[in-house]
Coordinates of C-alpha atoms and ligand atoms in Angstrom, one line a residue:
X143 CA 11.3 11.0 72.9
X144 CA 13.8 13.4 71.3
X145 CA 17.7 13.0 70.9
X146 CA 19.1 16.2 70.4
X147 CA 22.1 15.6 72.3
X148 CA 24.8 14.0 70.2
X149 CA 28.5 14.9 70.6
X150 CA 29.9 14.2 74.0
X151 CA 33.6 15.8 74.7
X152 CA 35.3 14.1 78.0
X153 CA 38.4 16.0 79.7
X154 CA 40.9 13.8 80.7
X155 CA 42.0 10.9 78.9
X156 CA 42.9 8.8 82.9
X157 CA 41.7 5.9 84.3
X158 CA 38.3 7.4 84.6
X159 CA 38.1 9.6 81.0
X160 CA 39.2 6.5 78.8
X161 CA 36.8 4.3 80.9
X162 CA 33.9 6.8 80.4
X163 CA 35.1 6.6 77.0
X164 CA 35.1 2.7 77.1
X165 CA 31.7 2.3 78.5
X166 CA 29.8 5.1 76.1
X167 CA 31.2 2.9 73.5
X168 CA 30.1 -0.4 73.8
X169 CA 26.9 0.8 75.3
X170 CA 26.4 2.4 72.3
X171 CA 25.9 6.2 74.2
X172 CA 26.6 9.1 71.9
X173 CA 27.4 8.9 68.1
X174 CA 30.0 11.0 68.4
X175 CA 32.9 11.4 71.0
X176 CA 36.1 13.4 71.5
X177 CA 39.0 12.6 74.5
X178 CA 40.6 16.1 75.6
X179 CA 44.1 15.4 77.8
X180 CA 47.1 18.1 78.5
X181 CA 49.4 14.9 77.9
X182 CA 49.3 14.1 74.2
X183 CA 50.9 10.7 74.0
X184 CA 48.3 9.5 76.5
X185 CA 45.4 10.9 74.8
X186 CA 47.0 10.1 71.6
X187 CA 47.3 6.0 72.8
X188 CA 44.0 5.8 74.0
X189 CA 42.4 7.0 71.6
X190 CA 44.1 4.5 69.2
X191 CA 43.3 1.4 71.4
X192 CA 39.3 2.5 71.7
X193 CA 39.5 3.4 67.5
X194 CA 41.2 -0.1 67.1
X195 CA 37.7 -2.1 68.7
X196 CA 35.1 0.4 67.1
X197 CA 34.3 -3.0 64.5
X198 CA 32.9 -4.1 67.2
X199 CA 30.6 -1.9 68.9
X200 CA 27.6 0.6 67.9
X201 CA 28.4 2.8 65.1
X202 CA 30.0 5.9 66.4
X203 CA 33.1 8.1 66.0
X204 CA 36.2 8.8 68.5
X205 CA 38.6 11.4 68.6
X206 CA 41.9 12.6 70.6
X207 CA 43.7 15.1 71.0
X208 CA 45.9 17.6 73.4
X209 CA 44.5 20.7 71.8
X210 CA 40.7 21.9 73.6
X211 CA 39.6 22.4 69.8
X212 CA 38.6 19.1 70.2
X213 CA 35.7 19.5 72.5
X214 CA 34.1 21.9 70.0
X215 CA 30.1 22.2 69.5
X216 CA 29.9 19.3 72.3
X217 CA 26.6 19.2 73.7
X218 CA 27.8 17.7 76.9
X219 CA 31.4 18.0 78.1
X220 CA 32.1 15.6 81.1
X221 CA 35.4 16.5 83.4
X222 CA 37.7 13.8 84.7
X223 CA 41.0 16.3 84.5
X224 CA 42.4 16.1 88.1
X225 CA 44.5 14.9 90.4
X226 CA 42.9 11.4 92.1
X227 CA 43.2 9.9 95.9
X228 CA 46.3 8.4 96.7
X229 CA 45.7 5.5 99.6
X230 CA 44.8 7.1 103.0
X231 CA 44.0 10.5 100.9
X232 CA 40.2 11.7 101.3
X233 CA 38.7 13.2 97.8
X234 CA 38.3 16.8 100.2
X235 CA 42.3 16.1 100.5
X236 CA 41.9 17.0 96.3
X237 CA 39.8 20.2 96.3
X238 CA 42.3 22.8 96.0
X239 CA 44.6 21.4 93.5
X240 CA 41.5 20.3 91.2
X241 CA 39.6 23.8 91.9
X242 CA 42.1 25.2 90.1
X243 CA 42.1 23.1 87.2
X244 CA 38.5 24.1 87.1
X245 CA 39.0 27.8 87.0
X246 CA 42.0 27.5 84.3
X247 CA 39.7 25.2 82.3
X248 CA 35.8 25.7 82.4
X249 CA 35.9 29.3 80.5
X250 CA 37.9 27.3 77.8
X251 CA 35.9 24.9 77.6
X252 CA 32.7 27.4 77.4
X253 CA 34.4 29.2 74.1
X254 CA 34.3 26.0 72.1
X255 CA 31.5 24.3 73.6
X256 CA 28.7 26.9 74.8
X257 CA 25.5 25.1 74.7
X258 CA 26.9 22.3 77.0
X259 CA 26.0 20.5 79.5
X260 CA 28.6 19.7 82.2
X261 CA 29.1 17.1 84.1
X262 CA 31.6 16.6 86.9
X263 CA 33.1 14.0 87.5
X264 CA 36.3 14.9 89.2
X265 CA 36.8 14.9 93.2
X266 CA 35.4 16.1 95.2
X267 CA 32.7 16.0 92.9
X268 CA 30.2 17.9 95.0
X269 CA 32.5 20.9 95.8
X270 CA 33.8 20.5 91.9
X271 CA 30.3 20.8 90.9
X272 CA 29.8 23.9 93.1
X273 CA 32.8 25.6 92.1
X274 CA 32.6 25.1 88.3
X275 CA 28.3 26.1 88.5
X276 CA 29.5 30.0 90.2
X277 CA 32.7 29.7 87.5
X278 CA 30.5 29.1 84.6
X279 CA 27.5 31.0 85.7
X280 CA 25.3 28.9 83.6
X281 CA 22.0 28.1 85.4
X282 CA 21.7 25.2 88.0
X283 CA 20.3 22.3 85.4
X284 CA 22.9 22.6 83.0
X285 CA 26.0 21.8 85.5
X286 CA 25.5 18.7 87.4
X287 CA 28.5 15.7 89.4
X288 CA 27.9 12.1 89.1
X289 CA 27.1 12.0 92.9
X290 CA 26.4 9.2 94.2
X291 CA 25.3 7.7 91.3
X292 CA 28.8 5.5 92.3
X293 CA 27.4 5.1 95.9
X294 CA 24.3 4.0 95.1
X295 CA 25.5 1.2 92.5
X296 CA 27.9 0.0 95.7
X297 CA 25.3 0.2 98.2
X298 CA 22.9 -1.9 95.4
X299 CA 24.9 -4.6 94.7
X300 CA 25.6 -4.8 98.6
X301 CA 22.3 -5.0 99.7
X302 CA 21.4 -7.9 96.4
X303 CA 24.1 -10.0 97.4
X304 CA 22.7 -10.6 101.2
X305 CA 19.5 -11.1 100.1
X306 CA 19.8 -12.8 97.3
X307 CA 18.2 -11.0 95.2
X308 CA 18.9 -9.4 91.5
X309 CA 20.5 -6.0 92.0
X310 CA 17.9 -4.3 89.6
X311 CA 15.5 -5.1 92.1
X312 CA 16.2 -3.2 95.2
X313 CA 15.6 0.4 94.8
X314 CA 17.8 2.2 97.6
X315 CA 20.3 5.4 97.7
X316 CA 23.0 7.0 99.3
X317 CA 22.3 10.6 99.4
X318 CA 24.4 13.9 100.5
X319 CA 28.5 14.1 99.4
X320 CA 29.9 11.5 97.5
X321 CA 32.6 11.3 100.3
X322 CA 32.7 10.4 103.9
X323 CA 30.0 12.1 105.0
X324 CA 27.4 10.4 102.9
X325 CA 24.1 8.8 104.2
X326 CA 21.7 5.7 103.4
X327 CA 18.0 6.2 102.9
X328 CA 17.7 3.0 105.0
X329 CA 14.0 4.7 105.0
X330 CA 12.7 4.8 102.0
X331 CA 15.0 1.8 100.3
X332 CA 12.5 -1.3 98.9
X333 CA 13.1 -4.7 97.1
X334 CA 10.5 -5.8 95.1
X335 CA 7.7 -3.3 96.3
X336 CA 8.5 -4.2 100.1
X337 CA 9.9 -1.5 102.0
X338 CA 13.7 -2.5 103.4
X339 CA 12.7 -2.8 106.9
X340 CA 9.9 -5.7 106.4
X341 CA 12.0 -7.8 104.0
X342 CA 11.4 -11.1 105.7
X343 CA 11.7 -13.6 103.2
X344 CA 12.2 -17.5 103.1
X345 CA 15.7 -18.7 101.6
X346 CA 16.8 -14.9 101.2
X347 CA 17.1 -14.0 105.0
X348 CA 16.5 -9.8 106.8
X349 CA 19.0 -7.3 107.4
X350 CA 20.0 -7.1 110.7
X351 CA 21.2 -4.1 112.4
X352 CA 24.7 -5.5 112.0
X353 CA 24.4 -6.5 108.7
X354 CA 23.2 -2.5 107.9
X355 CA 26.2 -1.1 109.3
X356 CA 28.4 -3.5 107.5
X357 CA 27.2 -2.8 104.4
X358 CA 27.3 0.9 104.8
X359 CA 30.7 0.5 105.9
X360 CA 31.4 -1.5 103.1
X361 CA 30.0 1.8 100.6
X362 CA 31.8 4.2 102.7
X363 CA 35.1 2.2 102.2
X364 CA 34.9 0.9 98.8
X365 CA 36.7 3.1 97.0
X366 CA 40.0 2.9 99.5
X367 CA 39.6 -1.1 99.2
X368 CA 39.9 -0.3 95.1
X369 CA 42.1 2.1 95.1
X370 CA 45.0 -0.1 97.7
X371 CA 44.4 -3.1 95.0
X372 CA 44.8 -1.4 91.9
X373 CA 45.3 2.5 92.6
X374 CA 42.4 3.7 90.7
X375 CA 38.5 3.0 90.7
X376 CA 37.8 3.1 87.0
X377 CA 35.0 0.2 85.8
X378 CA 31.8 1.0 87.7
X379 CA 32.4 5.0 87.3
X380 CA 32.8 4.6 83.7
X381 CA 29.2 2.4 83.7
X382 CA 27.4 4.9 86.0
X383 CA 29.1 7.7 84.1
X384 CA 27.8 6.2 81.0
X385 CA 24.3 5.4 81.9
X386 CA 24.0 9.4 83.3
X387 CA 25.0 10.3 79.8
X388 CA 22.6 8.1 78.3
X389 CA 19.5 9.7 80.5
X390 CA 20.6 12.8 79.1
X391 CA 21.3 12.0 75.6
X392 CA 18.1 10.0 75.4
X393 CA 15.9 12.4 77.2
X394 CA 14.9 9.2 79.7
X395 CA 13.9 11.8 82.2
X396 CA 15.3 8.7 84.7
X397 CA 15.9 9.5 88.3
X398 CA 19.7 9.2 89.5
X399 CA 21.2 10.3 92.4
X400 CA 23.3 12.8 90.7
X401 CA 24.9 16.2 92.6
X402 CA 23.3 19.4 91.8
X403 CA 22.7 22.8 93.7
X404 CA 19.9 22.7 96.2
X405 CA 17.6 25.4 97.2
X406 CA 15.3 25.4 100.2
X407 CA 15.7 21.5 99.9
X408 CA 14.6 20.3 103.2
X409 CA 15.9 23.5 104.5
X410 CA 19.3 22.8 103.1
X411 CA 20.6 25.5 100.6
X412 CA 23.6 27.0 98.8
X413 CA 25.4 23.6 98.3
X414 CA 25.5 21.0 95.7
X415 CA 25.2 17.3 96.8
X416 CA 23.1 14.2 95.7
X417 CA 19.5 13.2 96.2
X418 CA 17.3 11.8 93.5
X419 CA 17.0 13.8 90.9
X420 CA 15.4 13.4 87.5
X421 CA 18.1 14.0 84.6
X422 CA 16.8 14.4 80.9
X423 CA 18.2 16.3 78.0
X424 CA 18.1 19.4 80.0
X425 CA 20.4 18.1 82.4
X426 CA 19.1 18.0 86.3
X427 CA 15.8 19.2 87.1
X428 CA 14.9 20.5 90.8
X429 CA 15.5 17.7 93.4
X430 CA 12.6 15.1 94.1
X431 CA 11.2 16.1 97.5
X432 CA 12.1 12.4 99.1
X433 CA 10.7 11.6 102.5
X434 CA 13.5 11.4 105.4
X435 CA 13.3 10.3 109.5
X436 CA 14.6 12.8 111.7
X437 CA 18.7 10.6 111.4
X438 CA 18.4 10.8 107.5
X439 CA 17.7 14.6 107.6
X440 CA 20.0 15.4 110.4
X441 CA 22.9 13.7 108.4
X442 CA 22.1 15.2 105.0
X443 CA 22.4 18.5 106.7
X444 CA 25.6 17.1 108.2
X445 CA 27.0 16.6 104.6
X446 CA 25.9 19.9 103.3
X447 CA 28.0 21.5 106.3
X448 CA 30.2 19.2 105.5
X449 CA 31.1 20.0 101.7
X450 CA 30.1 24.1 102.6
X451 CA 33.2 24.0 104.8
X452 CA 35.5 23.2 101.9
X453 CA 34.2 25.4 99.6
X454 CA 34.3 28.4 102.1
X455 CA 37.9 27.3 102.5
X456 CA 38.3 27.8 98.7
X457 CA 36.8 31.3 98.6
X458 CA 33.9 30.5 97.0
Ligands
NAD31 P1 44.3 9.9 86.3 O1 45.5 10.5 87.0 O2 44.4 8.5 85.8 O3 43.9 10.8 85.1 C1 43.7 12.2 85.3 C2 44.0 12.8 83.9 O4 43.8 14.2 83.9 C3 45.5 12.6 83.5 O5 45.6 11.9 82.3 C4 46.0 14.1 83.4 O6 47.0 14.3 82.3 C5 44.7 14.8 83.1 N1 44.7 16.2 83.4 C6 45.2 16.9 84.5 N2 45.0 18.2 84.4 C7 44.4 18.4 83.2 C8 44.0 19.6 82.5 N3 44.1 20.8 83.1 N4 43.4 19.4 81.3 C9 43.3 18.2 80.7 N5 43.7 17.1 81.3 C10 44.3 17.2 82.5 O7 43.1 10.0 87.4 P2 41.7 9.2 87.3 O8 41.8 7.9 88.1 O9 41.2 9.1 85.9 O10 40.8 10.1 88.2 C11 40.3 11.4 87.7 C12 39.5 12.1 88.7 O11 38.2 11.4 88.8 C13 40.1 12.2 90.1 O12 39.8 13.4 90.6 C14 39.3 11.1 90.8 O13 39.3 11.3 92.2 C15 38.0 11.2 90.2 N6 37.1 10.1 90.4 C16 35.8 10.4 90.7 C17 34.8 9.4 90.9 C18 33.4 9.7 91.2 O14 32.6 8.9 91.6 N7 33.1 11.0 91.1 C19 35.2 8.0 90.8 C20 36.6 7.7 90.5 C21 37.5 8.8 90.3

């Protein structure tokens, strides 16, 4: 396996950047890594606090600053700048505001760093993904959103808890926008080799009907419940944000359902949302072809309209 891929910049030194920031660090992911933020005492204060516990974790580098120089020669820039959902906000709510971020900063951010991979992490991420692909013009694999990389982690841990099982065992996704719109691939989802829907298993119960809807409830509304305790969703973003970097930087070729542009995917086209994908140091190759029933297709087509609508709205 090669590991070409070493310096990772990250835009926006938030909740989200520093936690990104946090997680690549004690997971030991990139040797070398550089916080970008407009506001220079919070970059500046971060970056302290991370340097202050680098004794402690893999051997790797970290610096600040509120000047884009920063981010040069990264091989993978990841971009958290952005305004983030206030309670009863939707992430759509965020498009506008955010696209323009995006347009100000991604031909910056291609003078200094040119051979980079990008990854999106700001909301919405599938429309931020779309928009920053046709403002970068760089080809489809090399601009890709964390997805529902999020969603999926959520819907895991959802789905391990009632049925008491370890959450690295049950193999399930939520496809299409990392938003309300999303979908579960009740279909395809297994534990342990048995398909969802025959899970019948002493001491460690089924899934009802009911308990399906609560748990996909519980996905859809996750990040509202986070975000009313403590006004940000920072820990498991940072993690899955972390773990995307490392199937790049590691060339793992692992699949993750991350956002990318889709063509003649299931008929759907022209849009960027999340199905499995495999990500290696190329970034995101072509979508795996996963099988869907006639609801899971109809409502991945339902989110592509979905996240199309917004970025017609932005002129895209
Ligand atoms: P935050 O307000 O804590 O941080 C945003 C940071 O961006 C601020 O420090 C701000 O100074 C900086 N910033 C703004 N414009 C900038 C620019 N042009 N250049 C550089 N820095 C700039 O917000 P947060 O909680 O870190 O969230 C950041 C984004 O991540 C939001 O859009 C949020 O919705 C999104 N998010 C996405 C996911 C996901 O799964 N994709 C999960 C959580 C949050």
């Amino acid at each position: 396996m090669s590991d070409p891929i070493r310096k990772i910049a990250i835009i926006g030194a938030g909740s989200v950047g520093a936690t990104i920031a946090y997680a690549c660090l004690i997971r030991g992911v990139g040797k070398s890594l550089a916080l970008y933020d407009l506001n220079a005492e919070k970059v500046n204060a971060e970056v302290l606090d991370l340097n202050h516990g680098l004794q402690f974790v893999p051997m790797a580098t970290l610096e600040g600053s509120s000047d884009l120089e920063i981010c040069r020669g990264a091989n993978i820039v990841v971009i958290t700048a952005g305004a983030k959902q206030k309670p009863g906000q939707s992430r759509m709510d965020l498009a506008a505001a955010n696209t323009a971020i995006c347009r100000d900063l991604v031909p910056k951010l291609l003078a200094v760093a040119p051979d980079a991979i990008l990854l999106m992490v700001t909301n919405p991420v599938d429309v931020i993904t779309y928009v920053t692909l046709k403002l970068s013009g760089l080809p489809r694999n090399r601009v890709l959103g964390s997805g529902t990389v999020l969603d999926s982690s959520r819907f895991r841990f959802l789905l391990a808890r009632r049925l008491k099982v370890a959450v690295q065992n049950v193999h399930a996704y939520i496809a299409g926008e990392h938003g309300d719109s999303e979908i579960p691939l009740w279909s395809s989802a297994h534990v342990g080799n048995i398909p969802l829907h025959e899970w019948a298993v002493a001491g460690h119960g089924k899934l009802t009907v009911r308990d399906r809807t609560e748990i996909f409830q519980n996905v859809k509304t996750a990040a509202q419940q986070v975000i009313a305790g403590k006004g940000a969703t920072n820990y498991a973003i940072g993690l899955a944000t972390a773990r995307i970097l490392e199937a790049m930087l590691h060339d793992e070729n692992r699949v993750l359902p991350v956002s990318s542009l889709l063509e003649n995917y299931h008929d759907i086209s022209g849009v960027c949302l999340s199905v499995p994908c495999i990500v290696n140091h190329t970034g995101v190759e072509a979508p795996l072809l996963v099988p869907l029933n006639a609801a899971e297709l109809a409502g991945l087509q339902n989110s592509a309209d979905t996240i199309k609508q917004t970025i017609a709205s932005l002129g895209f």
